Short mmCIF file of C-alpha atoms and ligand atoms in Angstrom, two decimals:
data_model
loop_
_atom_site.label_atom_id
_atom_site.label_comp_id
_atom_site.label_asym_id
_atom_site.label_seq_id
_atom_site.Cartn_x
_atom_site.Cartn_y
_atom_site.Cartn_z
CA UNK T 490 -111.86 -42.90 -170.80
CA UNK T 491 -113.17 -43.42 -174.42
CA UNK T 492 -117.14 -42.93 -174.83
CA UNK T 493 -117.89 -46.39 -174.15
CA UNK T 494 -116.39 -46.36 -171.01
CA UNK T 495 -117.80 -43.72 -169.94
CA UNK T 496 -119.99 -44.38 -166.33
CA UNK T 497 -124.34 -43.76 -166.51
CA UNK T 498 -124.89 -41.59 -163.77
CA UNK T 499 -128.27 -40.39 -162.11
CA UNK T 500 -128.24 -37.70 -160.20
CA UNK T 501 -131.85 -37.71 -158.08
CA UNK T 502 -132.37 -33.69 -157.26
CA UNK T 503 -131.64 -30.87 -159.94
CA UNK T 504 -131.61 -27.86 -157.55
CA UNK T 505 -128.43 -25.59 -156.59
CA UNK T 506 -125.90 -28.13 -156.44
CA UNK T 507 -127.77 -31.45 -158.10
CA UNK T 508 -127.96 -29.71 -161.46
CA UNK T 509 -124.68 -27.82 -161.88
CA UNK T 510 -123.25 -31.37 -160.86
CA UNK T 511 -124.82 -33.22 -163.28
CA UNK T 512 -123.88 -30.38 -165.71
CA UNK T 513 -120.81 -30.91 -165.19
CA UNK T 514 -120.46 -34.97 -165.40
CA UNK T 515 -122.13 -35.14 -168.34
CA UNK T 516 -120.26 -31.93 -169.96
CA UNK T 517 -117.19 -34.24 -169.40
CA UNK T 518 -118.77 -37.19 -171.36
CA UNK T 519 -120.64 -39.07 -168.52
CA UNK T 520 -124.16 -40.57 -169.69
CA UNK T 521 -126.24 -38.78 -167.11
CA UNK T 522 -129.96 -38.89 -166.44
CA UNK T 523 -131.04 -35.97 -163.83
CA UNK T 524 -134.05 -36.93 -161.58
CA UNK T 525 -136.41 -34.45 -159.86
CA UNK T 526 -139.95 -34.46 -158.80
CA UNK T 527 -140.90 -30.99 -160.55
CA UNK T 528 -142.09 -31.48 -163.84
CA UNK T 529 -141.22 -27.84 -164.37
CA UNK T 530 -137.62 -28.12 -163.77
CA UNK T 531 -137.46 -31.73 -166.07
CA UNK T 532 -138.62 -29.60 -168.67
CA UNK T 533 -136.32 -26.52 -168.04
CA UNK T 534 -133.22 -28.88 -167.94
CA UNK T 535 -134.35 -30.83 -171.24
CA UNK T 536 -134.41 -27.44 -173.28
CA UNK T 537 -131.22 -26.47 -171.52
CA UNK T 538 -133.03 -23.92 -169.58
CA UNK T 539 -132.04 -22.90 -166.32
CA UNK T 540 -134.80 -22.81 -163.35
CA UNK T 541 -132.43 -20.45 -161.59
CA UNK T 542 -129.76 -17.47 -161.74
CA UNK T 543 -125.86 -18.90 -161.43
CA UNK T 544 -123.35 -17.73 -163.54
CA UNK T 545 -121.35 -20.19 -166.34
CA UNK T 546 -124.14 -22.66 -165.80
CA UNK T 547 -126.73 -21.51 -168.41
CA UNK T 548 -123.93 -22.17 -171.02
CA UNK T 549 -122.55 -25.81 -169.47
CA UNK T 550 -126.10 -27.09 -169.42
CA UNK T 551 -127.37 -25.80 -172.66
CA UNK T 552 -123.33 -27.66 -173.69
CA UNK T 553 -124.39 -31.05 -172.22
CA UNK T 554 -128.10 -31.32 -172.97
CA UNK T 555 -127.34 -30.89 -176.97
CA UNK T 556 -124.70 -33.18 -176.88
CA UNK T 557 -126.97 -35.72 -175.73
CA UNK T 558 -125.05 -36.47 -172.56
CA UNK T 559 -128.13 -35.08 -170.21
CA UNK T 560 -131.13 -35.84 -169.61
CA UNK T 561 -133.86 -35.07 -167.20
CA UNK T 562 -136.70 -36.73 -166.26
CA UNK T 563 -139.00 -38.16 -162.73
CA UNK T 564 -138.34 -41.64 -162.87
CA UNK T 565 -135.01 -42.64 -160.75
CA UNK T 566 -133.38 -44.94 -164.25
CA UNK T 567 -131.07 -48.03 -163.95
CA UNK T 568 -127.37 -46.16 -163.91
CA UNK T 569 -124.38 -47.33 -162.82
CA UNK T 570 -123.82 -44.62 -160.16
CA UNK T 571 -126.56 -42.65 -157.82
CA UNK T 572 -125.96 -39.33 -156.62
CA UNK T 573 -128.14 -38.01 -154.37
CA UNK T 574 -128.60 -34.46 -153.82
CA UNK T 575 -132.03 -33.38 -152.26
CA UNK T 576 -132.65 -31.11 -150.05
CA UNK T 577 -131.82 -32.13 -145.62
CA UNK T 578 -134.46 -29.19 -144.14
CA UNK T 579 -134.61 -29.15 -140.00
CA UNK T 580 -137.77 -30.01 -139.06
CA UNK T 581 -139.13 -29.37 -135.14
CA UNK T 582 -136.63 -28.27 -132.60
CA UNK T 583 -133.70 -28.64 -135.38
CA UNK T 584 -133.84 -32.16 -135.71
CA UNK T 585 -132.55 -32.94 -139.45
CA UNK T 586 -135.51 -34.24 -141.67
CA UNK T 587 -133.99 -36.81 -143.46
CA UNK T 588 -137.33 -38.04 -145.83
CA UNK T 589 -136.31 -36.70 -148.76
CA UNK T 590 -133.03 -38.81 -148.75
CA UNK T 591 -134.55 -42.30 -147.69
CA UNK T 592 -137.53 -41.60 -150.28
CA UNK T 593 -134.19 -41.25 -153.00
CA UNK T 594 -132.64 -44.34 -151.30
CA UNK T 595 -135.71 -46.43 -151.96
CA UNK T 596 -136.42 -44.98 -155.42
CA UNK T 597 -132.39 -46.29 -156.52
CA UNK T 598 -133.45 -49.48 -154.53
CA UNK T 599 -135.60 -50.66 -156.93
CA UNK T 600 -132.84 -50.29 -159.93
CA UNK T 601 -130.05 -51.85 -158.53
CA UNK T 602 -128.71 -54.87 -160.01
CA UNK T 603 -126.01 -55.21 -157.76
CA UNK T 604 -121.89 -54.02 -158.67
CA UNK T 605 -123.32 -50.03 -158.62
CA UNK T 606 -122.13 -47.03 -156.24
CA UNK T 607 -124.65 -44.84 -154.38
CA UNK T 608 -123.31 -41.72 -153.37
CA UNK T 609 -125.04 -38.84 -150.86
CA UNK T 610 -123.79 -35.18 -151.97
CA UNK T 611 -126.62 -33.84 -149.39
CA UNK T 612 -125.52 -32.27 -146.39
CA UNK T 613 -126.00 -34.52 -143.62
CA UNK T 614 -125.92 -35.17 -140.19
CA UNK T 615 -123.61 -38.10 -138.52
CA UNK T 616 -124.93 -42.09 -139.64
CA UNK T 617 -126.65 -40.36 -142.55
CA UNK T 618 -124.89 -42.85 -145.15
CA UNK T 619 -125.01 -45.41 -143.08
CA UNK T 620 -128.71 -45.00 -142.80
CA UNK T 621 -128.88 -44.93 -147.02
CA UNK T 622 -127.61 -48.61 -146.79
CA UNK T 623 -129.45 -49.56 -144.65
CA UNK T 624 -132.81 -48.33 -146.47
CA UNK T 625 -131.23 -49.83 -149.89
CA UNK T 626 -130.73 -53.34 -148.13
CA UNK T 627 -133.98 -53.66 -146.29
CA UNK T 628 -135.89 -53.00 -149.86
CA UNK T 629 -133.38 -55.59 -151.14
CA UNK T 630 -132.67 -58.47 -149.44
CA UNK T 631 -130.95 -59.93 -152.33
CA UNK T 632 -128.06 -57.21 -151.73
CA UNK T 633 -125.45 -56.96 -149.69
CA UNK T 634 -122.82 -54.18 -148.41
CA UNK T 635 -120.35 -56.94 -148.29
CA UNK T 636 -117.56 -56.04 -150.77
CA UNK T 637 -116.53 -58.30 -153.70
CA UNK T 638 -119.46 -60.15 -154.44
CA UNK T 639 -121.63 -59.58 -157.55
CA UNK T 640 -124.68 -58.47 -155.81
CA UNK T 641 -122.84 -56.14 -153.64
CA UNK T 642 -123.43 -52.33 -153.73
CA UNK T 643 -121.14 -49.34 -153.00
CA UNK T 644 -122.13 -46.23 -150.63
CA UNK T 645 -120.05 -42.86 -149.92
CA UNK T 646 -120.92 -39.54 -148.90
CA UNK T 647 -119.01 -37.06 -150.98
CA UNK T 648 -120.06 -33.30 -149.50
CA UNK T 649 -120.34 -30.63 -151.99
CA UNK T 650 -118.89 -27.48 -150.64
CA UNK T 651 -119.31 -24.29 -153.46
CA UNK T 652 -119.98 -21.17 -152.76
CA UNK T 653 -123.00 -19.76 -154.71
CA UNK T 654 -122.37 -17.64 -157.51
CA UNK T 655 -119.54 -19.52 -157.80
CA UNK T 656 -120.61 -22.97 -157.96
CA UNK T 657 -119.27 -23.90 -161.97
CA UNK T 658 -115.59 -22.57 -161.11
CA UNK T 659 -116.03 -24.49 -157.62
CA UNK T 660 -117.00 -27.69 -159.04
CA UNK T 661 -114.20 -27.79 -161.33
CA UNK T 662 -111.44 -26.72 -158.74
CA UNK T 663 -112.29 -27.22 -155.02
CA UNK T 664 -110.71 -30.46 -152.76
CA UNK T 665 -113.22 -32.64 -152.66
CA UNK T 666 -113.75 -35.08 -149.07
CA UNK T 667 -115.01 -38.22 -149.98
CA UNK T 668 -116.14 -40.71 -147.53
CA UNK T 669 -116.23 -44.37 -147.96
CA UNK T 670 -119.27 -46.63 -145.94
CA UNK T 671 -117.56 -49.88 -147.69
CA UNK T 672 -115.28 -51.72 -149.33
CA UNK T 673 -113.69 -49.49 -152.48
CA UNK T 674 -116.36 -47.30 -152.90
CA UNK T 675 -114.21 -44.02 -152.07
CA UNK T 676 -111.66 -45.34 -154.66
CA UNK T 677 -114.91 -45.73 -157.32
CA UNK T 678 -116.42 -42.56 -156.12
CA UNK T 679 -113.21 -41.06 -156.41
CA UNK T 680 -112.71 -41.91 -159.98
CA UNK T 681 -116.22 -40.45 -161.34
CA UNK T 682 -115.31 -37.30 -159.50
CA UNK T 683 -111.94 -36.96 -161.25
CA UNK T 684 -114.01 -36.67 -164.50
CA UNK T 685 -114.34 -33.23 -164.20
CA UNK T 686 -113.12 -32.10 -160.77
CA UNK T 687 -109.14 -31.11 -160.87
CA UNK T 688 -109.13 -30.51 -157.20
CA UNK T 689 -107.06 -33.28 -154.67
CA UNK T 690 -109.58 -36.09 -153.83
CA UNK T 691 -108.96 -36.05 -149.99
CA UNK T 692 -110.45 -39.86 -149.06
CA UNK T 693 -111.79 -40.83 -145.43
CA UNK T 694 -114.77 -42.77 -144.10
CA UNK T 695 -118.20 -41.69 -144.08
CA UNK T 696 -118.80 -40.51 -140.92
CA UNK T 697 -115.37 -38.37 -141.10
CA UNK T 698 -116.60 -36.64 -144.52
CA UNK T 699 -120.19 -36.32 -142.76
CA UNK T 700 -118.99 -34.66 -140.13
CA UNK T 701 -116.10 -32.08 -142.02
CA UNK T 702 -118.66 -30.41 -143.69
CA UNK T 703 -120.55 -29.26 -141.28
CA UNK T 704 -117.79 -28.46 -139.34
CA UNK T 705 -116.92 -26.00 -142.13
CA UNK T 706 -119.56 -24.15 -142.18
CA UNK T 707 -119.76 -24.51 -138.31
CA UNK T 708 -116.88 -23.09 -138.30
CA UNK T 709 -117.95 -19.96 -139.97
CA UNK T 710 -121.40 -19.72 -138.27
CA UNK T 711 -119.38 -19.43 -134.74
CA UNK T 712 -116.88 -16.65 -136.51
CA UNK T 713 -119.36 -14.50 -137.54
CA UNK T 714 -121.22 -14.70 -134.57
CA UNK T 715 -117.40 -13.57 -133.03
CA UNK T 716 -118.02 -10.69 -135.03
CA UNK T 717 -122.33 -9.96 -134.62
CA UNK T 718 -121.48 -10.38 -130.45
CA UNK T 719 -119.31 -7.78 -130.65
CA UNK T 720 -120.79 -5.55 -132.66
CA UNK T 721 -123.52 -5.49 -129.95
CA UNK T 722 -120.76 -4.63 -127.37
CA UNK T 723 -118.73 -2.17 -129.43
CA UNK T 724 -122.72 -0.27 -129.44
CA UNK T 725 -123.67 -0.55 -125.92
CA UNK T 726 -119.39 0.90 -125.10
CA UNK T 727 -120.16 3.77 -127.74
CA UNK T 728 -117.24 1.93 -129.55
CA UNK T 729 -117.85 2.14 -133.81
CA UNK T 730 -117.13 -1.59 -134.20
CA UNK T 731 -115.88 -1.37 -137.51
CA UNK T 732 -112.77 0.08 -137.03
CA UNK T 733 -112.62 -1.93 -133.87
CA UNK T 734 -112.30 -4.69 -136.20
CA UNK T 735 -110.00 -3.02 -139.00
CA UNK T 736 -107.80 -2.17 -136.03
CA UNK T 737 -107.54 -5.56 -134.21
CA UNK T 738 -107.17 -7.10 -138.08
CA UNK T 739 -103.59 -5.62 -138.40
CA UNK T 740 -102.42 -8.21 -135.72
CA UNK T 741 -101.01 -11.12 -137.75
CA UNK T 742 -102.56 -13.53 -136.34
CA UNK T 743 -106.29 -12.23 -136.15
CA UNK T 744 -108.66 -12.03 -138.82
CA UNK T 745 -112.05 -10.81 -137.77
CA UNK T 746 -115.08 -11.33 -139.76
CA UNK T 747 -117.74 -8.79 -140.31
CA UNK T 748 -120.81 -8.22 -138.49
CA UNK T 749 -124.11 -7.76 -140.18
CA UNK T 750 -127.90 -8.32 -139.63
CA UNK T 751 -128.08 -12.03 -138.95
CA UNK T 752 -126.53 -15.06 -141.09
CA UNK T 753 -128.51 -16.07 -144.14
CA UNK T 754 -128.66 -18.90 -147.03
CA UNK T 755 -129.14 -22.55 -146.81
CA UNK T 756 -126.00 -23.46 -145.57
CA UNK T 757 -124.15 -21.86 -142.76
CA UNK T 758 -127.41 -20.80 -140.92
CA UNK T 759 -128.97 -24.99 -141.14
CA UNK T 760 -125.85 -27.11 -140.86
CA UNK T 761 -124.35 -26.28 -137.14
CA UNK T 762 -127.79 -27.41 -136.01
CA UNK T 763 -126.73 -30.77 -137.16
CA UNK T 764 -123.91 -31.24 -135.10
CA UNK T 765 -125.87 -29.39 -132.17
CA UNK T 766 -128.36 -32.58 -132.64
CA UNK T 767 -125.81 -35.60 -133.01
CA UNK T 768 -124.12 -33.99 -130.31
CA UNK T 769 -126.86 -31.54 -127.78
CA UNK T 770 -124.41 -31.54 -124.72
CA UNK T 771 -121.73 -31.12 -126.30
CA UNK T 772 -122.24 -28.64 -128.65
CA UNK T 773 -122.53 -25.41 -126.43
CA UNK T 774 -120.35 -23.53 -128.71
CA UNK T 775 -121.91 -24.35 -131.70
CA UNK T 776 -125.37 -23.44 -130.35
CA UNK T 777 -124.46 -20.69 -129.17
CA UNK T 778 -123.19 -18.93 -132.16
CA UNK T 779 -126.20 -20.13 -133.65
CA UNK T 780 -128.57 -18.34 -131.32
CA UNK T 781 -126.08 -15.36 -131.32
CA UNK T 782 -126.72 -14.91 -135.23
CA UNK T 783 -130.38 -15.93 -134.92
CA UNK T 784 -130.71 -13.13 -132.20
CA UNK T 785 -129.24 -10.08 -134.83
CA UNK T 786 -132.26 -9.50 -137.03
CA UNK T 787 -134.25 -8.23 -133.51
CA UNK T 788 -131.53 -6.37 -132.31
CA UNK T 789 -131.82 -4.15 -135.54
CA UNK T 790 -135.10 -4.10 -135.25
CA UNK T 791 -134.96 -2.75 -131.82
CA UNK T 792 -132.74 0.41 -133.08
CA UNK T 793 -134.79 1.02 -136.26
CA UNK T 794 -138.64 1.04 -134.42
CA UNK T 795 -138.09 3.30 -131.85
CA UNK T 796 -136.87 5.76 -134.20
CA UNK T 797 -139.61 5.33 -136.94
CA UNK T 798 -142.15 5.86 -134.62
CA UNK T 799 -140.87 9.27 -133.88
CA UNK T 800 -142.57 10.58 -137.32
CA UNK T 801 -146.06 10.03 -137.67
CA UNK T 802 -145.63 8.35 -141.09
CA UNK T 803 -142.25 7.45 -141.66
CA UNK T 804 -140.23 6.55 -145.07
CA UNK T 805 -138.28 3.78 -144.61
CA UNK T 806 -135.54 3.03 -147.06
CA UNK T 807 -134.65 -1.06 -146.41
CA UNK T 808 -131.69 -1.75 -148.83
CA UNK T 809 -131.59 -4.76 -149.89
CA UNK T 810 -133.17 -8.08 -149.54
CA UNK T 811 -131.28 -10.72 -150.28
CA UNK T 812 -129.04 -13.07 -148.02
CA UNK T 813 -125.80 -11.17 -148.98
CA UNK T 814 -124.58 -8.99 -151.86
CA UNK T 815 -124.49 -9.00 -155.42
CA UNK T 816 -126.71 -12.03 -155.72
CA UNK T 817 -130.49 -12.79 -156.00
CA UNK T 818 -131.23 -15.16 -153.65
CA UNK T 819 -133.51 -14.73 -150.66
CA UNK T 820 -133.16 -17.76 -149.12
CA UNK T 821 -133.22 -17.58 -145.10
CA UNK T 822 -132.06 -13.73 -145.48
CA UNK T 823 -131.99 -12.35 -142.67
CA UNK T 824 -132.58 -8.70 -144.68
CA UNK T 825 -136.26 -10.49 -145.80
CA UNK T 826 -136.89 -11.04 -142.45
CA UNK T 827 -136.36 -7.52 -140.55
CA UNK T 828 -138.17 -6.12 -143.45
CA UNK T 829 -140.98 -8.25 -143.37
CA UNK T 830 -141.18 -7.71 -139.16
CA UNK T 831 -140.50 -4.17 -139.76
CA UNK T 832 -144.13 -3.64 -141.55
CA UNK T 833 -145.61 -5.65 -139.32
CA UNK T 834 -144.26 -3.14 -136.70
CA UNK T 835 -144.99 -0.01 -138.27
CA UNK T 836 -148.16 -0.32 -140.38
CA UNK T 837 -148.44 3.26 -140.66
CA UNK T 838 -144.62 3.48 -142.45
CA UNK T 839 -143.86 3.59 -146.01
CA UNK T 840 -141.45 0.77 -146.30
CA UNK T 841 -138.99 1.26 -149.31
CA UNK T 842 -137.68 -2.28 -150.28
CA UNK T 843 -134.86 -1.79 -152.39
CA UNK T 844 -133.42 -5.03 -154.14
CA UNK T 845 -131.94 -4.30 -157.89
CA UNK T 846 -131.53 -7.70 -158.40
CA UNK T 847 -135.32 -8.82 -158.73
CA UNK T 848 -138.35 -7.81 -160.27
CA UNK T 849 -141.10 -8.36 -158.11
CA UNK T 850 -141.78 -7.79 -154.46
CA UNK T 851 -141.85 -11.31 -152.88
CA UNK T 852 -145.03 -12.21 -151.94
CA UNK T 853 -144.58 -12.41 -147.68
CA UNK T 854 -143.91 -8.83 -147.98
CA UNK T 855 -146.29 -7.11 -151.12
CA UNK T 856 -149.12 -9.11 -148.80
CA UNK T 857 -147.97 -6.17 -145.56
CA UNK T 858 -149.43 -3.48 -148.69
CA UNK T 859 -146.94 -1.21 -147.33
CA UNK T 860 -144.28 -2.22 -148.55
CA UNK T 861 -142.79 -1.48 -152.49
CA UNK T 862 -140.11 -2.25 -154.26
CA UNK T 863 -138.61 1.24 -154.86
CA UNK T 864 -135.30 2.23 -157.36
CA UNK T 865 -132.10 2.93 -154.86
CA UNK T 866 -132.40 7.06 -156.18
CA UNK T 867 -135.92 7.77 -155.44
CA UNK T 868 -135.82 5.19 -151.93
CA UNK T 869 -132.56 7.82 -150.83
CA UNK T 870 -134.91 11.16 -151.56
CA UNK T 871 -137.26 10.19 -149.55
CA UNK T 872 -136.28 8.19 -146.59
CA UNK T 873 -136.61 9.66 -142.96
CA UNK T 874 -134.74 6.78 -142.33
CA UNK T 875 -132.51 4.36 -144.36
CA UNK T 876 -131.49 0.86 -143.27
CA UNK T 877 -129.10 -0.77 -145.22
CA UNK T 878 -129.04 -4.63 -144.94
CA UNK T 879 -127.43 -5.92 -148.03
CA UNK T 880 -123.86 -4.44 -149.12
CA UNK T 881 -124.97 -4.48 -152.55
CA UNK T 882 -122.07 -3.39 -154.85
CA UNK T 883 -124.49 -0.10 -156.01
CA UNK T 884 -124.68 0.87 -152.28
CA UNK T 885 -121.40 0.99 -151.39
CA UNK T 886 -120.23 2.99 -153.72
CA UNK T 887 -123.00 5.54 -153.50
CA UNK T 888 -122.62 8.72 -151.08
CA UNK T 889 -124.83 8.52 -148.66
CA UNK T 890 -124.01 12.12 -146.86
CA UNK T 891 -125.25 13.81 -150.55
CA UNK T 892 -128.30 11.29 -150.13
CA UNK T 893 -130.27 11.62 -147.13
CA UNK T 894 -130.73 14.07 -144.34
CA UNK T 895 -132.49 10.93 -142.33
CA UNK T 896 -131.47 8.83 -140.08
CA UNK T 897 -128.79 5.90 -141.70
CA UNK T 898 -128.61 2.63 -139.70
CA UNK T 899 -125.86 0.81 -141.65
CA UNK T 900 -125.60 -2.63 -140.41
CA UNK T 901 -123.03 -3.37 -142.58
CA UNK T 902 -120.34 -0.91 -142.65
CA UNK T 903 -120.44 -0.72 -145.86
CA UNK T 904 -120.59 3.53 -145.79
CA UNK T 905 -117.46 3.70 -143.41
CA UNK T 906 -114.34 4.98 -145.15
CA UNK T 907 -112.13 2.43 -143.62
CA UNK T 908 -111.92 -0.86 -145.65
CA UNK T 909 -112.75 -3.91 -144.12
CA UNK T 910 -111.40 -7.04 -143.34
CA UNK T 911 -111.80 -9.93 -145.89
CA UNK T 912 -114.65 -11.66 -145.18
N1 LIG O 1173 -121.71 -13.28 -143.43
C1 LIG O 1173 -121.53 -12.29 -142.46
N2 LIG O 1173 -120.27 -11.86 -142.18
C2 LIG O 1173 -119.18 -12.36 -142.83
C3 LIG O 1173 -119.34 -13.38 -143.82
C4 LIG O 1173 -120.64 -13.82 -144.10
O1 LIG O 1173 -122.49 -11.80 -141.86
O2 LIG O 1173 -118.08 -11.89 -142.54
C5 LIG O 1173 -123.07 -13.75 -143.75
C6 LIG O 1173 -123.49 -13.49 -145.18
O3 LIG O 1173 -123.98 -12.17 -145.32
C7 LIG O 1173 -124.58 -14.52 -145.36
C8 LIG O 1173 -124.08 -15.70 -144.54
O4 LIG O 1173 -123.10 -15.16 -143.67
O5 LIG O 1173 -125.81 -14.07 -144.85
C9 LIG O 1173 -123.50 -16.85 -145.33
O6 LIG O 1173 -122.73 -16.40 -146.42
P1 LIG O 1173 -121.32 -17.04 -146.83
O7 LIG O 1173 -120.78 -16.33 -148.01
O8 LIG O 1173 -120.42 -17.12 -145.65
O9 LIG O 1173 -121.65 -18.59 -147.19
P2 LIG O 1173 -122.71 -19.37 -148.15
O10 LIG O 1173 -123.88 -19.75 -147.29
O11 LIG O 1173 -123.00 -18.64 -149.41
O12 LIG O 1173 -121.85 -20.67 -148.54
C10 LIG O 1173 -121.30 -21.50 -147.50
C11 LIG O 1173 -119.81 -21.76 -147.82
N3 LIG O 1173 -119.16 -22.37 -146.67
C12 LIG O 1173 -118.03 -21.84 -146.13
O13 LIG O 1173 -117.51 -20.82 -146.55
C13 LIG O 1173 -117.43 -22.59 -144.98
C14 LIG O 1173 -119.70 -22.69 -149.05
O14 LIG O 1173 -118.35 -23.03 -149.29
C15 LIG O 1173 -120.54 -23.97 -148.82
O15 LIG O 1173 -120.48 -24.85 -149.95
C16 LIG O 1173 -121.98 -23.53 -148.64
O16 LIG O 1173 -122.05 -22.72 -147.45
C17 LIG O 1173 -122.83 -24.80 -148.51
O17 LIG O 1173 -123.46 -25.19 -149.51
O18 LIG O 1173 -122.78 -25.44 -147.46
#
């Protein structure tokens, strides 16, 4: 596509996946305006600053906004294509709170000229495209969904599915599902994807594409629950459960995943709840594995209290805090919440909260006052007791027998000498 042909694209939410895709477009020569509601992170974006940590996209950003081909600002602009890609929380009793996406729909509503494609990235539950029409149209009764005419507009749901820390490399190679509400709008969405994305461009309806990505991560909710249920049976038989695991792994046809303390991030821990709420009867499976993983963070709780309240004032080493290793982000970690409980339960311990990939305490726990972020060494000298949450490159290979005379609850295997199954 020469310059001129190139598509405008907004792109209305620069968080973890908004902004690296809107890198991205407009690193391949797409016009694109990026949309959020934080003044803070317009600004950020427009020096090529990036409001968080995620590796490759400092440089693509910083690539894009001196070209000229990004911009960020708060007001949704005319474009040719939408993408929208704010956050889909769970409000009360996991119901999906879809607000954020109908304010977006009604925000593009009042650009639209008619001929342009609006296309939800956001995980979603079930109808959620269906339900972005229908917001456009009732602001506009002057457009249609019917294809082919000149006021008609285009809706999709295209599902991002990178992994964080990974999310530049993922953009660029990953399959991407693409679900069309009407007439050719998988076939347009399709082609604005190709700009940058090399991966196969897999296309279906809406509802389909909807509905695949949350039966990915599903998918992996309910296997690591596999692995957290019996974890919790391998203790109660006296059985070590990770070479339970390593052992049953050597059949060709079974690949366990690994237990820990509870399933974290924004992803795999929200989206099953979304197909537990299109679907409540149905989905005993699915709920299940969900409470199974919810459950984990008390059941370590319940081995670690008992035994710090055998000193008078014990040292607790937590390691680790964030919602699994090598990264920074604490989002829904399950590691934040047993240490946060776990000075709530022993106010007279010295909690050690080890996390070498931030600065500062977060704020939940430095209000406890006894809890501190400590420096792995000194945490290891001290500790009565050491609870490691996080399998933090550092702590695996450290030795904890030359460590610690304490107690070690390792809730991740990650000090056992035989390797573990890919997770
Ligand atoms: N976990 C375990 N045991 C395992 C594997 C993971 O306890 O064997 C835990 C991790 O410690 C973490 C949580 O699960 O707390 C989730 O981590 P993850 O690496 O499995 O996944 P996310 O949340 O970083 O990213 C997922 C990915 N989905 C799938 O792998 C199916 C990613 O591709 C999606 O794009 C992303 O969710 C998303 O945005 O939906």
């Amino acid at each position: 596509m020469s310059p001129l042909q190139m598509p405008s694209v907004a792109v209305i939410g620069l968080g973890y996946i908004g902004l690296p895709t809107a890198a991205v477009l407009a690193s391949a020569g797409a016009k694109v305006v990026g949309v959020d509601v934080k003044q803070s992170t317009v600004d950020a974006v427009n020096a090529g600053e990036l409001p968080f940590v995620e590796p490759d996209l400092g440089t693509v950003l910083a690539g894009a906004v001196s070209m000229g081909t990004l911009v960020a600002t708060t007001v949704v602009p005319r474009s040719d294509a939408y993408i929208i890609a704010v956050p889909t929380p769970f409000g009360e009793s996991h119901v999906p709170d879809l607000s954020h996406v109908t304010t977006a729909a009604r925000d593009i509503a009042a650009r639209l000229e008619g001929g342009e494609l609006v296309i939800l990235e956001s995980t979603s539950p079930p109808g959620a495209t269906e339900l972005v029409a229908r917001t456009v149209l009732d602001e506009r009764a002057d457009l249609t969904d019917e294809p082919g005419r000149p006021n008609s507009v285009y809706f999709a749901h295209c599902p991002e599915r990178v992994l964080p820390g990974r999310i530049i490399i993922e953009l660029r190679t990953n399959d991407r599902i693409i679900g069309s509400l009407n007439g050719d709008a998988g076939e347009r969405a399709r082609d604005l994807y190709q700009l940058f994305c090399e991966g196969e461009m897999l296309l279906t309806d809406a509802r389909t594409a909807e509905l695949a990505k949350l039966t990915e991560n599903a998918y992996r909710d309910v296997n690591i629950a596999f692995a957290n249920e019996l974890s919790v049976i391998a203790d109660q038989l006296d059985v070590d459960v990770w070479e339970l695991i390593e052992l049953s792994n050597h059949h060709p046809r079974v690949n366990i995943l690994q237990p820990g303390p509870g399933v974290g991030g924004h992803c795999i821990a929200v989206d099953p709840w979304f197909i537990v709420s299109a679907a409540p009867e149905s989905s005993r499976m699915i709920r299940s594995a969900r409470e199974i993983n919810d459950a984990k963070p008390q059941y370590v709780l319940d081995k670690v209290v008992p035994r710090a309240r055998r000193y008078k004032e014990p040292r607790i080493a937590v390691l680790g805090l964030a919602f699994k290793p090598d990264i920074d982000d604490l989002r829904e970690s399950p590691a934040m919440l047993i240490a946060d409980r776990l000075a709530g339960l022993v106010p007279e311990g010295d909690i050690m909260a080890v996390e070498p990939h931030i600065e500062e305490l977060p704020h939940v726990l430095a209000a406890h006052g006894n809890v501190r972020l400590t420096h792995f060494e000194d945490a290891m000298r001290a500790a009565d007791i050491v609870l490691l949450l996080v399998d933090h490159t550092i702590f695996k290979n450290a030795d904890p027998s030359t460590l610690t005379e304490g107690v070690i609850v390792d809730t991740r295997g990650a000090w056992r000498a035989v390797p573990a199954a890919t997770p």
